Coordinates of C-alpha atoms in Angstrom, one line a residue:
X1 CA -11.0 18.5 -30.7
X2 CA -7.4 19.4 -32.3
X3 CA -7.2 21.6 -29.4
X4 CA -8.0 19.8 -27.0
X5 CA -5.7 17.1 -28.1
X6 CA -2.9 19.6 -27.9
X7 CA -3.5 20.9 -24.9
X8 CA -4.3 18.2 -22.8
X9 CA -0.6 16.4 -23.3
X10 CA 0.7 20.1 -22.1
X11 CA -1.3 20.1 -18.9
X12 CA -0.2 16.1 -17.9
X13 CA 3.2 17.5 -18.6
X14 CA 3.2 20.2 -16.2
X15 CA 1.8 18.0 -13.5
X16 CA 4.0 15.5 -14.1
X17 CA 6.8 17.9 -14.0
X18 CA 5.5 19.1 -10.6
X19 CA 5.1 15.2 -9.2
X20 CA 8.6 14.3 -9.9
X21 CA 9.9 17.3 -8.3
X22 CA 7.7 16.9 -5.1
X23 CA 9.1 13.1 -5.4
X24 CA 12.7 14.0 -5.3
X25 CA 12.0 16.8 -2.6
X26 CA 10.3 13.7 -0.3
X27 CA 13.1 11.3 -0.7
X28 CA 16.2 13.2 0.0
X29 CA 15.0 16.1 1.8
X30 CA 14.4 13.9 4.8
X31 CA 18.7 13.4 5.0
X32 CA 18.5 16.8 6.4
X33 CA 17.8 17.0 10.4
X34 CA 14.4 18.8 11.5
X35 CA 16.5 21.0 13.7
X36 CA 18.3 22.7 10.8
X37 CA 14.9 22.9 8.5
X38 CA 11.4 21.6 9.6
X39 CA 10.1 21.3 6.4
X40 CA 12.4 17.6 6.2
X41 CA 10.6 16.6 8.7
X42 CA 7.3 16.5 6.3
X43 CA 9.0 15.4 3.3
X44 CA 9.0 11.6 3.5
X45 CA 5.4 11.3 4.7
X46 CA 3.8 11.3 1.0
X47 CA 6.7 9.7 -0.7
X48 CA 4.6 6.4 -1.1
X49 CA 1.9 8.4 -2.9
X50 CA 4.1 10.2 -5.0
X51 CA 5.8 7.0 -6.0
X52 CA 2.6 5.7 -7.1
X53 CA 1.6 8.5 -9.1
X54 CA 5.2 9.0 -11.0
X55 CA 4.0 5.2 -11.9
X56 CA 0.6 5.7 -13.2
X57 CA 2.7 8.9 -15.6
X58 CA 5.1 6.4 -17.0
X59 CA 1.8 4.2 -18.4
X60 CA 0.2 7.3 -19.2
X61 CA 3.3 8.2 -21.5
X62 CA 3.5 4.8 -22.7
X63 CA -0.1 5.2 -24.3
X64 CA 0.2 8.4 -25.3
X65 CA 3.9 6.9 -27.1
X66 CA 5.8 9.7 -26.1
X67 CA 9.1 10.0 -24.5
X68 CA 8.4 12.0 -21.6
X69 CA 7.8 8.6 -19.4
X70 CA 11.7 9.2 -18.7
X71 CA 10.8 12.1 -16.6
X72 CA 9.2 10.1 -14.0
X73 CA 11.7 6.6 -14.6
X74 CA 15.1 9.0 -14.3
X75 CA 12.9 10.4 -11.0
X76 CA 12.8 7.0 -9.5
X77 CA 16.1 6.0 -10.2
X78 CA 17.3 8.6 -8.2
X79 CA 14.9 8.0 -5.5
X80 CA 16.0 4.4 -5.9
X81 CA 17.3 4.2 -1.7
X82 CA 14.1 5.9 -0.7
X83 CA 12.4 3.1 -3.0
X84 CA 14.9 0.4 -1.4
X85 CA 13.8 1.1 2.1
X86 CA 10.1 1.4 1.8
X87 CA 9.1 -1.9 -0.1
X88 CA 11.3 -5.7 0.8
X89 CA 10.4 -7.6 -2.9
X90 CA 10.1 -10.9 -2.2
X91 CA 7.4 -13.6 -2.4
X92 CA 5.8 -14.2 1.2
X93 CA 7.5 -17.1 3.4
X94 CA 6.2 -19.3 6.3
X95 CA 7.8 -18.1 8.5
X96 CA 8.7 -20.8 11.3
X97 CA 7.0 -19.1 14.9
X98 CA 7.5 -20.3 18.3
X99 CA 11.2 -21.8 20.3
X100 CA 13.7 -21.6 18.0
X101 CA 16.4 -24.6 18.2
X102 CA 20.1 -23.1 19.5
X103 CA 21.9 -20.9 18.7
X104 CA 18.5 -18.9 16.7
X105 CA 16.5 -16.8 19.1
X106 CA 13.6 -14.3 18.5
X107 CA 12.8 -11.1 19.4
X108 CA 9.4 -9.3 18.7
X109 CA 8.5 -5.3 19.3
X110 CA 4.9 -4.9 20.3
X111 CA 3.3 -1.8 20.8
X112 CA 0.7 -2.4 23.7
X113 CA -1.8 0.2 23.4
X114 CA -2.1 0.5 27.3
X115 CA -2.3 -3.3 26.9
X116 CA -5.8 -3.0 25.9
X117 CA -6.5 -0.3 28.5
X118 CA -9.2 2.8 26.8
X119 CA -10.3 5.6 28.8
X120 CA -9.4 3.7 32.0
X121 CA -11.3 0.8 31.4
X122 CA -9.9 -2.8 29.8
X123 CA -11.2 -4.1 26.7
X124 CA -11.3 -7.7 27.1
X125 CA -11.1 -8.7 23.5
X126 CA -8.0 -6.9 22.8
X127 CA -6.1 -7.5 26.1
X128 CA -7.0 -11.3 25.1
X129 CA -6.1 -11.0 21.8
X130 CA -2.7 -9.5 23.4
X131 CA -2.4 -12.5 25.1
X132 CA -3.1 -15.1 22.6
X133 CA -1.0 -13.5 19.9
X134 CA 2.1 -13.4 22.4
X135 CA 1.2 -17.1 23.3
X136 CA 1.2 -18.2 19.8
X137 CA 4.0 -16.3 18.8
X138 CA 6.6 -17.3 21.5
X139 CA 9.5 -15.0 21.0
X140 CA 12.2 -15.2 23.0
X141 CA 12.5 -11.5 24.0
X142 CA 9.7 -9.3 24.2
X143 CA 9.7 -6.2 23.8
X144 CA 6.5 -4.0 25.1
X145 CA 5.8 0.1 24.4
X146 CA 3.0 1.6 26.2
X147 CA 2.8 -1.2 28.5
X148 CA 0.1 -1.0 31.2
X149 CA 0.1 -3.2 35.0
X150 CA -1.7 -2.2 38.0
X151 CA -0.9 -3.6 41.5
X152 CA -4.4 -3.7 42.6
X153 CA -5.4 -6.7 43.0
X154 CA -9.0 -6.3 41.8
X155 CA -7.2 -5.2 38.4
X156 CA -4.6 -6.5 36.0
X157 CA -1.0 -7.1 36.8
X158 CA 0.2 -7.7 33.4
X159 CA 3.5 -8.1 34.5
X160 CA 2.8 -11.5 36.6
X161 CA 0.3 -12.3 34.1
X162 CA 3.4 -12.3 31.2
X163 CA 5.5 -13.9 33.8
X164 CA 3.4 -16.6 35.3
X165 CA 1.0 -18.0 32.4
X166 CA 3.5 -17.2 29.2
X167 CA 6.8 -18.3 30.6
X168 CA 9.5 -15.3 31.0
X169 CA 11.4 -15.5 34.1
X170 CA 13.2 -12.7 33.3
X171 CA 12.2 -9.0 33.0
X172 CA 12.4 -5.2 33.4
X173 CA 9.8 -2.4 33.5
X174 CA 10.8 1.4 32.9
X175 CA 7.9 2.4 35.0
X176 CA 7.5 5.9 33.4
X177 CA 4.1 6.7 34.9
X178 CA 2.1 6.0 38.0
X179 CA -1.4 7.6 38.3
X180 CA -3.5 6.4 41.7
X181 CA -0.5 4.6 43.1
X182 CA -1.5 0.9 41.5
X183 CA -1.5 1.8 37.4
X184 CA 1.9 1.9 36.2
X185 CA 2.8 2.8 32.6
X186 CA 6.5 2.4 30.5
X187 CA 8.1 0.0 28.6
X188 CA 8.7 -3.9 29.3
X189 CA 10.8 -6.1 28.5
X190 CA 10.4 -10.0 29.0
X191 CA 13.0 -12.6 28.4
X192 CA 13.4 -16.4 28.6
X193 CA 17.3 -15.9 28.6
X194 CA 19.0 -14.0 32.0
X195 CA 18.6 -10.3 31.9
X196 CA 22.7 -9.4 33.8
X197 CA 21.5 -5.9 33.3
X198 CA 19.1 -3.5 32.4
X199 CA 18.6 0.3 33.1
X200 CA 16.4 3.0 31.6
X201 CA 17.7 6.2 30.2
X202 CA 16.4 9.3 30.0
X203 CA 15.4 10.5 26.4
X204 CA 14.6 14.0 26.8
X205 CA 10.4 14.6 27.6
X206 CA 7.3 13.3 29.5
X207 CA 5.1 11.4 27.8
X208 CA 1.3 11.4 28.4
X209 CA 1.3 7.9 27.0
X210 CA 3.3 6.3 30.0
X211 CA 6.1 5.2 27.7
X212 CA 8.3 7.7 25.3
X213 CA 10.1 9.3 28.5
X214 CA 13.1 6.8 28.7
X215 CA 14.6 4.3 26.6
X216 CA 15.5 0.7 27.8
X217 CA 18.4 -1.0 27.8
X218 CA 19.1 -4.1 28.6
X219 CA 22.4 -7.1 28.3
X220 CA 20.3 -10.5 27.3
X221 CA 22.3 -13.7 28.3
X222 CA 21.8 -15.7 25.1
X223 CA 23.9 -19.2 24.5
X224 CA 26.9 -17.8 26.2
X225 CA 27.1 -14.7 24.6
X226 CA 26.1 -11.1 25.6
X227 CA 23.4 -9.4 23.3
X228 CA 22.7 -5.6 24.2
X229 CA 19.1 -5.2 23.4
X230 CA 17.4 -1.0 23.1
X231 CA 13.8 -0.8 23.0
X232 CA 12.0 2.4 22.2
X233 CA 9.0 4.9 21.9
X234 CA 10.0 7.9 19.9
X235 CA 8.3 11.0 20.3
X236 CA 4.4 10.4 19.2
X237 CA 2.2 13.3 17.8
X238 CA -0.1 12.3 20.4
X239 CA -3.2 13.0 18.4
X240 CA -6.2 13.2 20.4
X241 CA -9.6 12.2 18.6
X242 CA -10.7 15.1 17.6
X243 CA -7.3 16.1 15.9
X244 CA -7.5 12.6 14.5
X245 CA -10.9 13.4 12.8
X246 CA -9.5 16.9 11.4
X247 CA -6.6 14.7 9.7
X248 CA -9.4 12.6 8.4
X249 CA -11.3 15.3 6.8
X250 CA -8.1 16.6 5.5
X251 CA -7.4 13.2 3.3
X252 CA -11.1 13.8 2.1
X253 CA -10.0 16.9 0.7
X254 CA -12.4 18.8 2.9
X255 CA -11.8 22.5 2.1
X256 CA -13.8 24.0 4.7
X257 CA -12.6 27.4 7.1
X258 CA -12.5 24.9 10.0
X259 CA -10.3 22.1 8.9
X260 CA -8.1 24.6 7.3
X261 CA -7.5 26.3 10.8
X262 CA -7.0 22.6 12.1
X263 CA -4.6 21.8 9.4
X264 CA -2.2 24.4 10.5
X265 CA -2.9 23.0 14.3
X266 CA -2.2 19.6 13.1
X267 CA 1.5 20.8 11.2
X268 CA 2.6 23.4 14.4
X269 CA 2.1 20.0 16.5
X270 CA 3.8 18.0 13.8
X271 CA 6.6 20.1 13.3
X272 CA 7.4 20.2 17.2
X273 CA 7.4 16.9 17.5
X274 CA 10.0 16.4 14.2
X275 CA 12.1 18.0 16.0
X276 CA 12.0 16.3 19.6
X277 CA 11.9 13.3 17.9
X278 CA 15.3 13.9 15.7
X279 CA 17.0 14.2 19.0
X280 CA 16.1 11.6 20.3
X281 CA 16.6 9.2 17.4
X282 CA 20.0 10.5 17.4
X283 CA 20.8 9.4 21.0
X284 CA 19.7 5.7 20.2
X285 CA 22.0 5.1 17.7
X286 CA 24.6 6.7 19.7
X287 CA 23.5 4.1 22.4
X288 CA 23.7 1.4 19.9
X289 CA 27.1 2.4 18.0
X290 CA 29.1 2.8 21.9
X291 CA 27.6 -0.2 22.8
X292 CA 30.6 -2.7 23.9
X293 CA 28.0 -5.8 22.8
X294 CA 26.0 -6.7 19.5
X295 CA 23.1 -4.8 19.5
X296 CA 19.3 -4.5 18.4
X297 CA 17.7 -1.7 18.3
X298 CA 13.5 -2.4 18.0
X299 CA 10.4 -0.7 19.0
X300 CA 8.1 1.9 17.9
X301 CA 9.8 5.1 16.0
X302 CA 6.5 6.5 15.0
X303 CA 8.5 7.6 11.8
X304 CA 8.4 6.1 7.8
X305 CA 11.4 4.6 6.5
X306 CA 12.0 7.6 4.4
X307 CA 12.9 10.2 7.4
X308 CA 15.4 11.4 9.4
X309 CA 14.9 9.2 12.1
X310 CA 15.1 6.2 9.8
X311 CA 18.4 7.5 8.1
X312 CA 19.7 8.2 11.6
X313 CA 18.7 4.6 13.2
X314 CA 19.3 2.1 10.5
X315 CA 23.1 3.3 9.8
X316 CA 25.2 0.5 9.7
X317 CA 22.2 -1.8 10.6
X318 CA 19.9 -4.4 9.3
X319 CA 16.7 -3.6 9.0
X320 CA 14.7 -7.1 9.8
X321 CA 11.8 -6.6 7.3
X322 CA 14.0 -5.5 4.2
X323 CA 16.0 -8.9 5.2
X324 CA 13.5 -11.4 5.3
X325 CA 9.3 -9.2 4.9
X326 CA 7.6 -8.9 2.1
X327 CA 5.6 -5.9 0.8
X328 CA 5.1 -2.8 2.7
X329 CA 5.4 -4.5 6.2
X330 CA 2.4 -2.0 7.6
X331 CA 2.5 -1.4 11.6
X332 CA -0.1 0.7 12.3
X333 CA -3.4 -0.4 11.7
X334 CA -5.1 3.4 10.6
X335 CA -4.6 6.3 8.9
X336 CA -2.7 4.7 5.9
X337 CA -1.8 1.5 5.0
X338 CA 1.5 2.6 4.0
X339 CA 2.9 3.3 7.5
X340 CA 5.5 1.6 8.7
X341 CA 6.8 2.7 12.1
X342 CA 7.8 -0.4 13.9
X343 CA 11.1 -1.7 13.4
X344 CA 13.6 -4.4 14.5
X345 CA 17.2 -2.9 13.4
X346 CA 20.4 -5.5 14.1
X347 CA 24.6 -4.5 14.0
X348 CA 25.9 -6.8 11.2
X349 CA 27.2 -9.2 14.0
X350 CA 23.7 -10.9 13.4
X351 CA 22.4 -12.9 11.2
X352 CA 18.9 -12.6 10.2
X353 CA 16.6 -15.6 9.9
X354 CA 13.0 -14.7 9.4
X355 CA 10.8 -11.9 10.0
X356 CA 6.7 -11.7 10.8
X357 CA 4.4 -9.5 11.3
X358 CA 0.9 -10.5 13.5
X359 CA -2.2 -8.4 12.1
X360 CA -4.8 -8.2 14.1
X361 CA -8.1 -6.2 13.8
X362 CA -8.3 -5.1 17.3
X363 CA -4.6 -3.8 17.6
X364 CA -3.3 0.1 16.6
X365 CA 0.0 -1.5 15.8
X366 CA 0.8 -5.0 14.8
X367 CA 3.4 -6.9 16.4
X368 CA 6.6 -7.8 15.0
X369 CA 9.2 -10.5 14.8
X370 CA 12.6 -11.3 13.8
X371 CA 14.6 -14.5 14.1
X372 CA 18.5 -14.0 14.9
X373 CA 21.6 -15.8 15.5
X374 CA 25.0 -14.1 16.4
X375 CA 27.6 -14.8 13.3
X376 CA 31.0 -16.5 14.9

């Protein structure tokens, strides 16, 4: 039993030991760019689950009355801008939804899904639930990745749908994708304020999904003055199902031959796509810190807060949620319900006045929304 009470304080040690250096490896190692080191690209993904387990050491050393709790508390002191960007400590708001009264205006990033759109056919309950949550939301701006319309007129024309029954006279659609003539795929955006320009730009590959290929741009009208607004897709790992099942298996700590083989698959893929997606990241917030307007920057990074493209994007920005969220501000409904990939980012010309996120069971991503006002 003496033994045993020896050795066992030796063994939580050494993994303790080991978890704070894998937690200082997954918050800073993600500073460096994927194109000089892949690896970077990795490092931020776990950093939730790390955090968690430093925590669980620092009781464990508590009970056992011994100092070594100062391992994993000096760890997450340093790690304290890693910590600062993943979590936004505050109790939950209401948060006030619909027209806002001038000079506040909304804008909301929504990642469609193909606007409801699965192996060429509509699901009816989710495009509705689309429609309902935009509808009861009322932002100002819309913005819309993998956006879906068809000219057919036996199908969905989503853009005269958004136009006609929710009220935006204004609009632009990148148009990335057009398979059969009639189903067109890119990103949207929809405004109640004048749209004086907007252009698409091209971002560096195709995307299978429709949108990902181009980012938009577009000057927004609002009370007099000029708002520059970017909307994005950032590269996607474009996991299909059956990679999607693999990475399931893999959580479960499945050991077998087969998963192991798809676990390499699964990193090749991942580690191409760190770096495409680097690149791009770095051309939108070149975008955004040339632009002659106040900007906002929103849409789907597909990308943690702790990562290179985070870093990158939210320099010299606002991150909405950290502002005025609560929590963990989740975005994508699987795989982990510490992802966060969605963002609304805003120069410090803005002031931020509330920020929401719409769950929903039937969406991949949730909807967000932030309230604004230029400062004079």
């Amino acid at each position: 039993m003496n033994f045993f009470q020896q050795i066992l304080p030796r063994i939580l040690l050494l993994i303790n030991c080991l978890l704070v250096t894998a937690l200082l490896t997954s918050a800073w190692l993600p500073y460096l760019s994927p194109h000089h080191w892949w690896p970077s690209g990795f490092a931020g993904l776990m950093f939730p689950v790390l955090l968690f387990m430093n925590l669980a050491f620092i009781l464990c050393w508590l009970i056992y009355k011994k100092w070594y709790y100062w391992l994993s508390v000096s760890a997450i002191i340093i790690c304290y801008n890693a910590v600062l960007v993943s979590f936004s400590i505050r109790w939950p708001q209401q948060q006030a939804i619909g027209r806002q009264p001038a000079p506040n205006f909304t804008v909301m990033t929504f990642n469609t899904s193909s606007m409801g759109v699965k192996g060429y056919q509509l699901d009816k309950e989710m495009h509705a639930s689309i429609f309902h949550t935009i509808r009861e939301a009322s932002p100002d701006v819309l913005c819309m990745q993998e956006f879906y319309t068809n000219d057919d007129p036996k199908l969905t024309n989503n853009v005269a749908a958004i136009q006609q029954q929710l009220g935006y006279p204004y609009h632009y659609f990148t148009g990335d994708k057009t398979q059969w003539n009639t189903w067109h795929y890119g990103i949207a955006l929809f405004s109640r304020y004048p749209v004086i320009q907007a252009r698409k730009i091209p971002c560096g590959y195709y995307s299978e999904a429709g949108s990902g290929s181009t980012i938009l741009e577009a000057d927004v009208l609002i009370y007099g003055d000029t708002v520059r607004i970017y909307t994005a897709q950032l590269r996607s790992y474009m996991f299909n199902p059956a990679e999607l099942a693999q990475l399931q298996a893999i959580k479960k700590m499945d050991g077998s031959n087969a998963h192991l083989s798809g676990a390499r698959s699964l990193a090749a893929k991942m580690k191409h796509t760190f770096t495409a997606r680097a690149h791009q990241a770095e051309l939108l917030h070149r975008l955004a810190a040339e632009s002659p307007h106040p900007a906002i920057v929103c849409g789907d990074m597909n990308d943690t807060p702790v990562s290179y493209t985070y870093y990158t994007l939210s320099q010299h920005m606002q991150d909405a949620f950290l502002e005025k969220g609560s929590g963990m501000g989740r975005t994508l409904s699987f795989l982990s319900p510490t992802l966060r990939i969605d963002y609304i980012l805003a120069q410090p010309h803005f002031n931020i006045h509330s920020y929401q996120t719409f769950r929903n069971a039937t969406f991949e991503h949730f909807p967000v929304m932030a309230g604004f006002s230029l400062k004079k």
